[in-house]
mmCIF file of C-alpha atoms and ligand atoms in Angstrom:
data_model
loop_
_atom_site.group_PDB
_atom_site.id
_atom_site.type_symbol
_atom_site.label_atom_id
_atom_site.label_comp_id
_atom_site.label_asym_id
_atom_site.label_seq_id
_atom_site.Cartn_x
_atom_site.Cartn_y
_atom_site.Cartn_z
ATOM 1 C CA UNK A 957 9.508 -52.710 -71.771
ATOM 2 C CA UNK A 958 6.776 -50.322 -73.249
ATOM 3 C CA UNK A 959 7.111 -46.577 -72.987
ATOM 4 C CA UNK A 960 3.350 -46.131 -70.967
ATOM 5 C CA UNK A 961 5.145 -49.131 -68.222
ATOM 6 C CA UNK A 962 4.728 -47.781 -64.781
ATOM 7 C CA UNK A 963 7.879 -47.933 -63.575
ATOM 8 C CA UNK A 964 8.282 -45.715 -60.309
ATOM 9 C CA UNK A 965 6.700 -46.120 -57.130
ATOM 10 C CA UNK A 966 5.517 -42.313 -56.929
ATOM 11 C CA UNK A 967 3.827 -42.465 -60.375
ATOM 12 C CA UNK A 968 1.175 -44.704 -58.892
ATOM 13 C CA UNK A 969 -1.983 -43.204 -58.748
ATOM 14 C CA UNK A 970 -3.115 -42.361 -55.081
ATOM 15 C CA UNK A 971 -6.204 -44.464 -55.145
ATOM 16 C CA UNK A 972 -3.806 -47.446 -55.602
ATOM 17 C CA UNK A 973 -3.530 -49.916 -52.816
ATOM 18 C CA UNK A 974 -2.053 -53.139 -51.966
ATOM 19 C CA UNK A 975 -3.468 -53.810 -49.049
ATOM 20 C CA UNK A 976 -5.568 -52.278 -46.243
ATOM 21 C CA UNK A 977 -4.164 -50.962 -43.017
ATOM 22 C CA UNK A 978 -5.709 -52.007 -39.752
ATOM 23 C CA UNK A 979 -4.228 -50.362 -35.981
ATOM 24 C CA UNK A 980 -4.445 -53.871 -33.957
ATOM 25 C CA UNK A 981 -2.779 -52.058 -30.882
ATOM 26 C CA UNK A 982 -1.209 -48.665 -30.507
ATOM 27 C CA UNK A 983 1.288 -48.010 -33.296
ATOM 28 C CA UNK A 984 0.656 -51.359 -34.141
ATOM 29 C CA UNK A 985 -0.535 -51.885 -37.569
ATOM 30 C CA UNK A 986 -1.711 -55.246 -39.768
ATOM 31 C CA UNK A 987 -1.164 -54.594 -43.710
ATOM 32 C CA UNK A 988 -4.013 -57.150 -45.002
ATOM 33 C CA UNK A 989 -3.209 -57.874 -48.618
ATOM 34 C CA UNK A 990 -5.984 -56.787 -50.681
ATOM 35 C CA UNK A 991 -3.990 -57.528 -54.078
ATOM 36 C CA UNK A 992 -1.626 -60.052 -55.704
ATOM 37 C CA UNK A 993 1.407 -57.506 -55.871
ATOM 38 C CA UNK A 994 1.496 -57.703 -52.172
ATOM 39 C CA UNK A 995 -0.019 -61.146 -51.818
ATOM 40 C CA UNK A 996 0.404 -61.599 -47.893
ATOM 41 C CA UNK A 997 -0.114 -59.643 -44.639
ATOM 42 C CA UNK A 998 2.637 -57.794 -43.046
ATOM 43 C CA UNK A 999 2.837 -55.777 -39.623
ATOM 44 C CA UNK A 1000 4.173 -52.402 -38.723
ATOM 45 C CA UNK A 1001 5.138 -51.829 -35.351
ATOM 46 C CA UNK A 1002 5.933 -48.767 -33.666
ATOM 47 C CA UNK A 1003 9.051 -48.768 -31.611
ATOM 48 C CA UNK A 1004 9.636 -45.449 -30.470
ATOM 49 C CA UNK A 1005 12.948 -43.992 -32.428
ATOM 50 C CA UNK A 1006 11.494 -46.424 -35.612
ATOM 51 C CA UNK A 1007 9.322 -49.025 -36.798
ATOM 52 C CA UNK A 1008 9.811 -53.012 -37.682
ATOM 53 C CA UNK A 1009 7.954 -54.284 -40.533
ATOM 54 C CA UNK A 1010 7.224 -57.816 -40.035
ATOM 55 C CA UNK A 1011 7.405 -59.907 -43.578
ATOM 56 C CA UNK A 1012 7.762 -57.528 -46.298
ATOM 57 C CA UNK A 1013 5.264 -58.578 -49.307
ATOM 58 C CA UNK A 1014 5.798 -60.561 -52.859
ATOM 59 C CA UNK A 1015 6.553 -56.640 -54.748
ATOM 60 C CA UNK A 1016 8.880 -53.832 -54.637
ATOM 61 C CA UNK A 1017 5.512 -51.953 -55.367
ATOM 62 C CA UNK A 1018 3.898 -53.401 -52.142
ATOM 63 C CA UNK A 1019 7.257 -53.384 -50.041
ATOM 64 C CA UNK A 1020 7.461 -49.491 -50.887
ATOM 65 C CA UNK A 1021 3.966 -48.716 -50.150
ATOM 66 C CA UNK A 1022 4.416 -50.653 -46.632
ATOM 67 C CA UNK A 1023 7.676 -48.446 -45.946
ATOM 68 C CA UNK A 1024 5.625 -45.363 -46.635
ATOM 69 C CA UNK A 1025 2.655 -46.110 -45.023
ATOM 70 C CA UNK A 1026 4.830 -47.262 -41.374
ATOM 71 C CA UNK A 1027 6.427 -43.646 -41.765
ATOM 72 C CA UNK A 1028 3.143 -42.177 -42.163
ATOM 73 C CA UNK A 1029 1.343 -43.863 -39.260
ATOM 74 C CA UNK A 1030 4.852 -44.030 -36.947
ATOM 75 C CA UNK A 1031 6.468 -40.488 -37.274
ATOM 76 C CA UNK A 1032 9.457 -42.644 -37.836
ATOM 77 C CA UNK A 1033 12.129 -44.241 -40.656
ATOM 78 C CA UNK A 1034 11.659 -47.899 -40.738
ATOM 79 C CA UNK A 1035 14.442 -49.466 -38.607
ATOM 80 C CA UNK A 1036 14.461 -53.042 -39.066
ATOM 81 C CA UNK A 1037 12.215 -56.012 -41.383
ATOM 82 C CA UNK A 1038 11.786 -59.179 -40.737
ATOM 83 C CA UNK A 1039 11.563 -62.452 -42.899
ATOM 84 C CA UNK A 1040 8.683 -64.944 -40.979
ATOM 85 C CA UNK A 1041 9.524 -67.945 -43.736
ATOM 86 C CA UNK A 1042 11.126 -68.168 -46.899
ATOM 87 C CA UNK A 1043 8.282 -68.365 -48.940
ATOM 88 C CA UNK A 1044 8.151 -65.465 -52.098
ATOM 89 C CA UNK A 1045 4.968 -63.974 -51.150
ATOM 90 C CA UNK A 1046 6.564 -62.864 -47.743
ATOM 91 C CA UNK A 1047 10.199 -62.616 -48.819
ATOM 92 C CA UNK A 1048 10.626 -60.873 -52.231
ATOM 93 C CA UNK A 1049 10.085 -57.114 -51.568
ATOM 94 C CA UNK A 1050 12.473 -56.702 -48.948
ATOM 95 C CA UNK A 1051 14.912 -56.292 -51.687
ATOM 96 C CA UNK A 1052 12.612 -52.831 -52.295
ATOM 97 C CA UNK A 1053 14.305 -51.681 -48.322
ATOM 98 C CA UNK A 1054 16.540 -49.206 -48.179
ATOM 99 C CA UNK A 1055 20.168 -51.714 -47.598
ATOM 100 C CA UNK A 1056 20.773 -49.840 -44.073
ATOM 101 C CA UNK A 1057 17.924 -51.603 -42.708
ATOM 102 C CA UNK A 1058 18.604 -54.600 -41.728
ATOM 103 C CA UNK A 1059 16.633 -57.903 -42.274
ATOM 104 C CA UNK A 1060 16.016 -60.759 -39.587
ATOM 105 C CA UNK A 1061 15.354 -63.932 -40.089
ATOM 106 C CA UNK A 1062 15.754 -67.440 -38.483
ATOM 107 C CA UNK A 1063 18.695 -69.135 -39.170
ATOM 108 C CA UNK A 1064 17.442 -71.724 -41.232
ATOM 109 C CA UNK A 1065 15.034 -69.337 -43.039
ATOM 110 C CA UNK A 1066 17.993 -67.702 -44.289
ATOM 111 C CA UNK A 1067 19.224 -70.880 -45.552
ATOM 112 C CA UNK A 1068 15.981 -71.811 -47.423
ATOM 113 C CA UNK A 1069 15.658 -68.277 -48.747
ATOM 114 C CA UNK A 1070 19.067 -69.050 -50.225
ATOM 115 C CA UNK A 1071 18.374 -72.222 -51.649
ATOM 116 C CA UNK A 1072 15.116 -71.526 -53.030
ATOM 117 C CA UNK A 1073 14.674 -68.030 -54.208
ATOM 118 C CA UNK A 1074 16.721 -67.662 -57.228
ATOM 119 C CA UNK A 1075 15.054 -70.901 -58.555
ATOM 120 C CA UNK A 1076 11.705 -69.172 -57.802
ATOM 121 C CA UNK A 1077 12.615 -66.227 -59.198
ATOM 122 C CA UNK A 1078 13.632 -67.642 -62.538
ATOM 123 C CA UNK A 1079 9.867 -69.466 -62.914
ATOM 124 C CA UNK A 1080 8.401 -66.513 -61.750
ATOM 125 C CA UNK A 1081 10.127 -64.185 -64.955
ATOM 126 C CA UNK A 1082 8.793 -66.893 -67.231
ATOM 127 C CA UNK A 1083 5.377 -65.275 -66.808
ATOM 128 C CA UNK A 1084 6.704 -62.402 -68.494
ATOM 129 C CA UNK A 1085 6.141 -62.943 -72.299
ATOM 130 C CA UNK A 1086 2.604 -64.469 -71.317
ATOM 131 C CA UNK A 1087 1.884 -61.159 -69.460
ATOM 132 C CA UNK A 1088 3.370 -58.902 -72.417
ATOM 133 C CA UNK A 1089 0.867 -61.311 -74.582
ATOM 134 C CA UNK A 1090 -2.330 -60.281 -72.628
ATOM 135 C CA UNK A 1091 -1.004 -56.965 -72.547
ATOM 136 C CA UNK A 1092 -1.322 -56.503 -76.253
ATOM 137 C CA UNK A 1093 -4.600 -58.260 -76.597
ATOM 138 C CA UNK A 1094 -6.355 -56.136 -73.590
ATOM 139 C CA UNK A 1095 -4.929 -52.964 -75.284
ATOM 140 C CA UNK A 1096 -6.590 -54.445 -78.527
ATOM 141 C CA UNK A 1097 -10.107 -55.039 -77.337
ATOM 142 C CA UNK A 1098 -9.400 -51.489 -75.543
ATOM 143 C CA UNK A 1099 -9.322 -49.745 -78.558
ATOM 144 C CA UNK A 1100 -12.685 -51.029 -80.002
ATOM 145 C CA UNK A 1101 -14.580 -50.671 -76.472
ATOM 146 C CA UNK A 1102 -17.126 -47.515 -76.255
ATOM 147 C CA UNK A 1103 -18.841 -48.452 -73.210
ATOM 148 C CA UNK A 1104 -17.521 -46.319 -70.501
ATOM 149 C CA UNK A 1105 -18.157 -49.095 -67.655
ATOM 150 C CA UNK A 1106 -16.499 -51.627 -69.340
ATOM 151 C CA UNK A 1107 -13.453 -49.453 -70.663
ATOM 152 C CA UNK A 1108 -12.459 -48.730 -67.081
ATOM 153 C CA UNK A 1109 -12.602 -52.201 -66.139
ATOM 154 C CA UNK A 1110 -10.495 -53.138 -68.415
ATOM 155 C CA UNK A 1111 -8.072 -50.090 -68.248
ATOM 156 C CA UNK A 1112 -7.870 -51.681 -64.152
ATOM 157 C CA UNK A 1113 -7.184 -55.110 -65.285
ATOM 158 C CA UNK A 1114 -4.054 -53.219 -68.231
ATOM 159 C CA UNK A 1115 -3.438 -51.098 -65.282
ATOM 160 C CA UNK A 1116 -2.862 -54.427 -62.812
ATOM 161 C CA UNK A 1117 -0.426 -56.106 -65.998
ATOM 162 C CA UNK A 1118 1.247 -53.522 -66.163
ATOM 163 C CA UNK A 1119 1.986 -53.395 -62.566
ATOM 164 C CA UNK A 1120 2.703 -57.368 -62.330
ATOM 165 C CA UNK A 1121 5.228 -56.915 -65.228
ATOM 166 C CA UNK A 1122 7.039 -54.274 -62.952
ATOM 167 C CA UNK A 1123 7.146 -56.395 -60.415
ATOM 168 C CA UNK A 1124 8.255 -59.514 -62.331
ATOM 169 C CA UNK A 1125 11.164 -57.170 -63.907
ATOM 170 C CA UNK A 1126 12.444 -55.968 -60.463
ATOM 171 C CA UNK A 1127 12.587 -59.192 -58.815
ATOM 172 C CA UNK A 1128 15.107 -59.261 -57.177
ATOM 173 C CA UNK A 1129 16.919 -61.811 -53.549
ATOM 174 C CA UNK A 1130 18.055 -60.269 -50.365
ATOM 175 C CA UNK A 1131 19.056 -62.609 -47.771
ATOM 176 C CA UNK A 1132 19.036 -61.485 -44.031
ATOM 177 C CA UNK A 1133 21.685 -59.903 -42.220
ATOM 178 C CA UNK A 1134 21.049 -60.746 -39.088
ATOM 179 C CA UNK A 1135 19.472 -64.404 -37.998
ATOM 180 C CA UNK A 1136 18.438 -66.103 -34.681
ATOM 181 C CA UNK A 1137 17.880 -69.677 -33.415
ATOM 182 C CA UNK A 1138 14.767 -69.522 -31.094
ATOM 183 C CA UNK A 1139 14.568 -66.100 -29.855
ATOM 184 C CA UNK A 1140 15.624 -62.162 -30.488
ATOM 185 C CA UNK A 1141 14.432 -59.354 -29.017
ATOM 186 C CA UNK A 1142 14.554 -56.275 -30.747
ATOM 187 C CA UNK A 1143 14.472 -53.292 -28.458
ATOM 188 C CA UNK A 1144 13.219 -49.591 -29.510
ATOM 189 C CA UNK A 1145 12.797 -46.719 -27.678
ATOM 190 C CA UNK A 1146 10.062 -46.722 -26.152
ATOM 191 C CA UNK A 1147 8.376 -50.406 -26.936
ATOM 192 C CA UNK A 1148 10.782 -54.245 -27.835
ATOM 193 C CA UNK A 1149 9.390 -56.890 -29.901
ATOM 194 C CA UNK A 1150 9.717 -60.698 -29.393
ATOM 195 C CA UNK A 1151 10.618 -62.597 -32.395
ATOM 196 C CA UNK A 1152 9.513 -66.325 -31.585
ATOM 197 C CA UNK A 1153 10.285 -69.617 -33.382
ATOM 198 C CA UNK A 1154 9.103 -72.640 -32.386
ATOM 199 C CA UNK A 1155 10.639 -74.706 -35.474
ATOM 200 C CA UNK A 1156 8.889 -75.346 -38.351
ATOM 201 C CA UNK A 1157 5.174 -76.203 -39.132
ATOM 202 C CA UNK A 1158 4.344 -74.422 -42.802
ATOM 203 C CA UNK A 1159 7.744 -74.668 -43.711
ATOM 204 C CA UNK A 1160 10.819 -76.083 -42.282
ATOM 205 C CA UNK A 1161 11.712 -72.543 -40.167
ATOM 206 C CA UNK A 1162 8.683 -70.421 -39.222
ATOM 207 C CA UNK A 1163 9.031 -67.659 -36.768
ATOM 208 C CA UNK A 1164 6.020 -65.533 -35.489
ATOM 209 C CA UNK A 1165 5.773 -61.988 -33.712
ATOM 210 C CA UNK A 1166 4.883 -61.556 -30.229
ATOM 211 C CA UNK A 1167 4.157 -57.854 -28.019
ATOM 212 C CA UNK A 1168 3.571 -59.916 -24.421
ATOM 213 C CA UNK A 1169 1.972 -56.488 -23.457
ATOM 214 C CA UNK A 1170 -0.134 -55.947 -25.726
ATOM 215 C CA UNK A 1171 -1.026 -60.149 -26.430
ATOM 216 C CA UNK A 1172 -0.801 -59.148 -30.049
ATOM 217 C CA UNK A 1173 0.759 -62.152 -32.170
ATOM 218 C CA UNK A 1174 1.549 -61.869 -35.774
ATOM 219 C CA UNK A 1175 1.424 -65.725 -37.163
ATOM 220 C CA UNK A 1176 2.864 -65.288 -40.472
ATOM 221 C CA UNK A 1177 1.522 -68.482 -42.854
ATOM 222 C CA UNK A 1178 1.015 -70.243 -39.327
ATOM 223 C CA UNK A 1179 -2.385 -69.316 -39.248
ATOM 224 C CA UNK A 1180 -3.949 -68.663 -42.820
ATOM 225 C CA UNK A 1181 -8.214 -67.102 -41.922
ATOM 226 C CA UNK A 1182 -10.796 -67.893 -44.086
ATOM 227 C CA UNK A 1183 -8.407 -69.927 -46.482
ATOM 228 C CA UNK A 1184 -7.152 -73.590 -46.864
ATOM 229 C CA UNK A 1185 -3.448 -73.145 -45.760
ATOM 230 C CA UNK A 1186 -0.836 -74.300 -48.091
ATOM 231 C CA UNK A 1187 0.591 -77.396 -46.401
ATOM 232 C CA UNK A 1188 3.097 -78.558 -49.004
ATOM 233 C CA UNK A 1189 6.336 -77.709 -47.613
ATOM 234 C CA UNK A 1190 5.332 -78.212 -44.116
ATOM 235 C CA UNK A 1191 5.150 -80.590 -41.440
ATOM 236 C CA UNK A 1192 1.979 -81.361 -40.171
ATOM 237 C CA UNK A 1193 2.578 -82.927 -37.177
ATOM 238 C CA UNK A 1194 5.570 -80.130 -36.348
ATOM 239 C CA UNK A 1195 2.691 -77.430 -37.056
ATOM 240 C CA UNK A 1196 -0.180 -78.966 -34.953
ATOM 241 C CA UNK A 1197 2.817 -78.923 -31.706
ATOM 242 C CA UNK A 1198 3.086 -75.472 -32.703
ATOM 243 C CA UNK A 1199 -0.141 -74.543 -32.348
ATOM 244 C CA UNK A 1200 -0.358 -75.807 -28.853
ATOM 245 C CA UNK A 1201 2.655 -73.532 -28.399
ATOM 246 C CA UNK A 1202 1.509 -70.211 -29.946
ATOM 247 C CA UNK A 1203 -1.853 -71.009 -28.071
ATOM 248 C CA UNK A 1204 -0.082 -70.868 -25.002
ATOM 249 C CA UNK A 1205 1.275 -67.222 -25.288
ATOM 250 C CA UNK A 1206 -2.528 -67.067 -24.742
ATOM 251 C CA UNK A 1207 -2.533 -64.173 -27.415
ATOM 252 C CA UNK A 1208 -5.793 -62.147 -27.781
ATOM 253 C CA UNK A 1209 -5.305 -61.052 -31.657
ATOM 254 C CA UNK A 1210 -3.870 -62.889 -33.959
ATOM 255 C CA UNK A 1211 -2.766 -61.364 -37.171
ATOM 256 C CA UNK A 1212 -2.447 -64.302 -39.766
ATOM 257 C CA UNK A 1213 -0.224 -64.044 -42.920
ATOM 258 C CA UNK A 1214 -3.402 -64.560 -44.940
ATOM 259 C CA UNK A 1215 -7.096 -63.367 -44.569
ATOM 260 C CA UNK A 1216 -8.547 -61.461 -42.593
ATOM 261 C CA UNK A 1217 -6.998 -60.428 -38.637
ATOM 262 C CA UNK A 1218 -8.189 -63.143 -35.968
ATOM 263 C CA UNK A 1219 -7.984 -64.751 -32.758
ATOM 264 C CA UNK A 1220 -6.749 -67.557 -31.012
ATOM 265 C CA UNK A 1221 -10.226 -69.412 -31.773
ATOM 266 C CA UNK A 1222 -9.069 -69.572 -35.632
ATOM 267 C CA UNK A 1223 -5.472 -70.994 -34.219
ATOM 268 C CA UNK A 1224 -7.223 -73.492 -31.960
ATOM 269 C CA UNK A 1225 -10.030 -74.638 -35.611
ATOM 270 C CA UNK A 1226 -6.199 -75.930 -37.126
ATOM 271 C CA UNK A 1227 -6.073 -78.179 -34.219
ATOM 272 C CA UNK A 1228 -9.401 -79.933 -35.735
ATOM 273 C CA UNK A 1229 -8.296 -78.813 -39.598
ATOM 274 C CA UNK A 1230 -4.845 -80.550 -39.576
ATOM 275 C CA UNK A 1231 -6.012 -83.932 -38.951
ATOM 276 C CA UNK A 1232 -8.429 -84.104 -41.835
ATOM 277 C CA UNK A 1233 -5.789 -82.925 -44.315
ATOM 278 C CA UNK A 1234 -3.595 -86.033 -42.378
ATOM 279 C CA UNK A 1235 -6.366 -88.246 -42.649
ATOM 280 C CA UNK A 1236 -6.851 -87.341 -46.878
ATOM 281 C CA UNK A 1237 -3.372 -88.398 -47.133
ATOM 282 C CA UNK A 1238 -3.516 -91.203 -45.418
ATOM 283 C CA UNK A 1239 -6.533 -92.346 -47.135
ATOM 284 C CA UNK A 1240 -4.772 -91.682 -50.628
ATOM 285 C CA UNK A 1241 -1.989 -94.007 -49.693
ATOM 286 C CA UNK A 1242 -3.748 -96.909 -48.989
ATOM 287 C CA UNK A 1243 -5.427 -96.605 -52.279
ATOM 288 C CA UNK A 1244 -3.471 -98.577 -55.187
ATOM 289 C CA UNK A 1245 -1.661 -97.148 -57.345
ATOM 290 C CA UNK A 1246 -3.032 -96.074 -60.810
ATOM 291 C CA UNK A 1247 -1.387 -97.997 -63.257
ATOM 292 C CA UNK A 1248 0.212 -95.359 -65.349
ATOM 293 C CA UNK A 1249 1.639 -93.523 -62.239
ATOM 294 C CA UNK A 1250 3.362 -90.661 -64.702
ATOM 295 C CA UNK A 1251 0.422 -89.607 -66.110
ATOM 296 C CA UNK A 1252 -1.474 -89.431 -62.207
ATOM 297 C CA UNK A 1253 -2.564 -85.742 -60.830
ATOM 298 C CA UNK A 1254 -3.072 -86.989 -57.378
ATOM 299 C CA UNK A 1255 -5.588 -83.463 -56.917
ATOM 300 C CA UNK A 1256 -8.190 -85.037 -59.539
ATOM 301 C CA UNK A 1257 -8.530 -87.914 -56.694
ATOM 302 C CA UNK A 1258 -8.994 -85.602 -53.171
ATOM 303 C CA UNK A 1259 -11.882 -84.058 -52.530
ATOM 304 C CA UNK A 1260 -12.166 -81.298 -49.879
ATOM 305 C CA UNK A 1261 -14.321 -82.883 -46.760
ATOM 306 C CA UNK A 1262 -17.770 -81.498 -46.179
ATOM 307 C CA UNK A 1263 -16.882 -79.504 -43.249
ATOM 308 C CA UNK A 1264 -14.511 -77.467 -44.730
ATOM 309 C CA UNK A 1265 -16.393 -75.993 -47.788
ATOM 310 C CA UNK A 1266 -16.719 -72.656 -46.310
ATOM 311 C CA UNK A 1267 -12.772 -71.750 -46.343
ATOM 312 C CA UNK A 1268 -11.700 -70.407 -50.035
ATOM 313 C CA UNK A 1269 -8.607 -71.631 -52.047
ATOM 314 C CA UNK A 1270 -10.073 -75.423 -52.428
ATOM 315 C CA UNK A 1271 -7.460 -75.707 -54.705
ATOM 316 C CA UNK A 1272 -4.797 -75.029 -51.789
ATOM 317 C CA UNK A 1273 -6.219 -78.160 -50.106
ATOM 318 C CA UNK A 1274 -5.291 -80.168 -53.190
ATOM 319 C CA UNK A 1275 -2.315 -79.272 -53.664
ATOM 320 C CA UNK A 1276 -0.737 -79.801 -50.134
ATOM 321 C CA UNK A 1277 -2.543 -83.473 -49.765
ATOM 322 C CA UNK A 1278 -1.610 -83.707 -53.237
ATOM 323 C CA UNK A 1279 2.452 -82.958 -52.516
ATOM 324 C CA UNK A 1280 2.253 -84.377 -48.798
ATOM 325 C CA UNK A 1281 1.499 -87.779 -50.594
ATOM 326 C CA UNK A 1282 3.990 -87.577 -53.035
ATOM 327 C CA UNK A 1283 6.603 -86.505 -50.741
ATOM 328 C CA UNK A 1284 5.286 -89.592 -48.338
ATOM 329 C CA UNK A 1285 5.458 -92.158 -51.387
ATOM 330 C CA UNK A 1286 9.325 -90.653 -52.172
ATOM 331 C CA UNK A 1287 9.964 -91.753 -48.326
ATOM 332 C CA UNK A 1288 8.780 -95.030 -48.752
ATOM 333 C CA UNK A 1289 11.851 -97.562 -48.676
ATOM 334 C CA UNK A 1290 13.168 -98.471 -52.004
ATOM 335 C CA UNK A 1291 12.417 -102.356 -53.083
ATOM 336 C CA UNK A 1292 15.176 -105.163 -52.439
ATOM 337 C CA UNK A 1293 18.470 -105.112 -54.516
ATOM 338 C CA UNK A 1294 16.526 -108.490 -56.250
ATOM 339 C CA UNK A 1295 13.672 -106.289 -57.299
ATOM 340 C CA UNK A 1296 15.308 -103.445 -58.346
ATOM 341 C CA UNK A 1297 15.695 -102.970 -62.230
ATOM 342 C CA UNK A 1298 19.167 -103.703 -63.340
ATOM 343 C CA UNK A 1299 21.438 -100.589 -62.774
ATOM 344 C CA UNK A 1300 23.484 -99.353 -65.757
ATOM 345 C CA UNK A 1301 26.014 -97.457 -63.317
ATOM 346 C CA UNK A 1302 24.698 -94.182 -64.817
HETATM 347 ZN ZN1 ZN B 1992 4.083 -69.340 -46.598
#
């Protein structure tokens, strides 16, 4: 760690944000990611006598500037978080929450937060020394820059380093407190929230946010707006049921965990997107298999279908038809006992 390392929240200069703060309702509030250290939405909603923060952000950085900015816009301490999925980019700055607020999550999310965080977290510190690397080398071509345009864009891109090597030292797991099986309401004093699952369509547990009152539903990585959703650890099928269920709240916004805030028209376009990711897998199973099999990356075969070249993150497309065929072809039955290759009892 380097002496000039940002390492406290209140250092960060004011103009700093993680994401951008949009009122959906009253004292109801999407955070729209607008940077990696936050990395997903989250929601603040008012509840009278506090505020719930729905999904909590990939950084301490971004979890403390979402604290902040609910008691700014609510009058109020934050009260409770939530965990929609297990995935990092929702899950790792709750450990940034004060302890006496308790976090929610399903059942089952718990479980997967349990069982795959602390791997994640250990890949994600390997990124370190490469950071530190750049680090030195921007600070380098720093020092023989003049230009005053170019200095401060590259003093922003030290200044964003700096901030993902904070974030990468301070990672840190907190599993849930409390959990629930298909629904909890969480009462305030003067408004309750529904929390919602209907099982599991982007990952194996995925619960959404509902305020019946106001038809405002927060999605989590249900919906992902403007942006190939990561499908790799989902269920396709399982998420297009979903759909039909979320679209049956009838909600009138939708606040996805990625892009920009939506409606249910965006929810009803997975109902035609789904099928064509289905359909790229199936078509990459029937092909034969390459002959060296170990050397295959399955993404250099897919290509993303015509009608979808407007949504960004092609490379999210590949990689979940990419590791929904793999995870198809580790399904498929094994060959006979006579064809298997001799087994060494290892
Ligand atoms: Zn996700």
């Amino acid at each position: 760690m380097t002496d000039n390392m940002i390492t406290d929240v209140d250092r960060l200069p004011p103009e700093v944000n993680f994401f951008s703060l949009e009122t959906v309702g009253e004292g109801v509030f999407a955070a729209i990611s607008d940077s990696p250290l936050a990395a997903s939405n989250a929601g603040i909603i008012a509840l009278g006598d506090g505020a719930l923060l729905f999904d909590t952000c990939i950084s301490h950085l971004a979890a403390d500037e979402l604290r902040r900015a609910a008691t700014h816009l609510t009058h109020t301490p934050v009260r409770y978080a939530v965990n929609s999925h297990w995935h990092p980019d929702h899950v790792l700055g709750a450990s940034a929450l004060p302890g006496s607020v308790p976090l929610i999550s399903t059942g089952h999310t718990r479980e997967l937060i349990d069982a795959n965080i602390p791997g994640r977290i250990r890949t994600m510190r390997q990124q370190r020394s490469q950071i530190d690397q750049e680090l030195r080398e921007a600070q380098r071509r720093l020092d023989g820059l003049t230009d005053p345009d170019a200095r401060r864009a590259l003093q922003e891109e030290i200044q964003l380093k700096h901030y993902r090597l904070d974030a990468l030292n301070n990672l840190t797991m907190r599993l849930p407190n409390s959990t629930f099986e298909r629904q909890m309401a969480v009462y305030g004093s003067e408004r309750a929230v529904e929390l919602l699952t209907f099982g599991g369509g982007h990952t194996a547990s995925d619960a959404v946010l509902w305020l019946a009152d106001e038809r405002i539903l927060f999605t989590a990585d249900l919906l992902f707006n403007g942006i190939h959703p990561w499908m790799g650890d989902g269920d396709p099928d399982e998420w297009l049921r979903i759909i039909d269920d979320l679209l049956a709240l009838d909600p009138a916004v939708v606040v996805p965990g990625h892009g920009p805030i939506a409606t249910a028209d965006e929810l009803a376009a997975l109902k035609t997107y789904i099928p064509q990711v289905q359909a790229a897998v199936v078509d990459l199973l029937a092909e034969p298999l390459p002959d060296d099999e170990a050397d295959d990356d399955i993404t250099m075969r897919i290509s993303v279908p015509a009608g979808l070249a407007d949504l960004e993150g092609e490379e999210l497309f590949l990689r979940s038809v990419a590791a929904l065929v793999t995870r198809a072809l580790a399904q498929q039955p094994q060959p006979d006992a006579d064809d298997a290759p001799p087994n060494d009892g290892k």
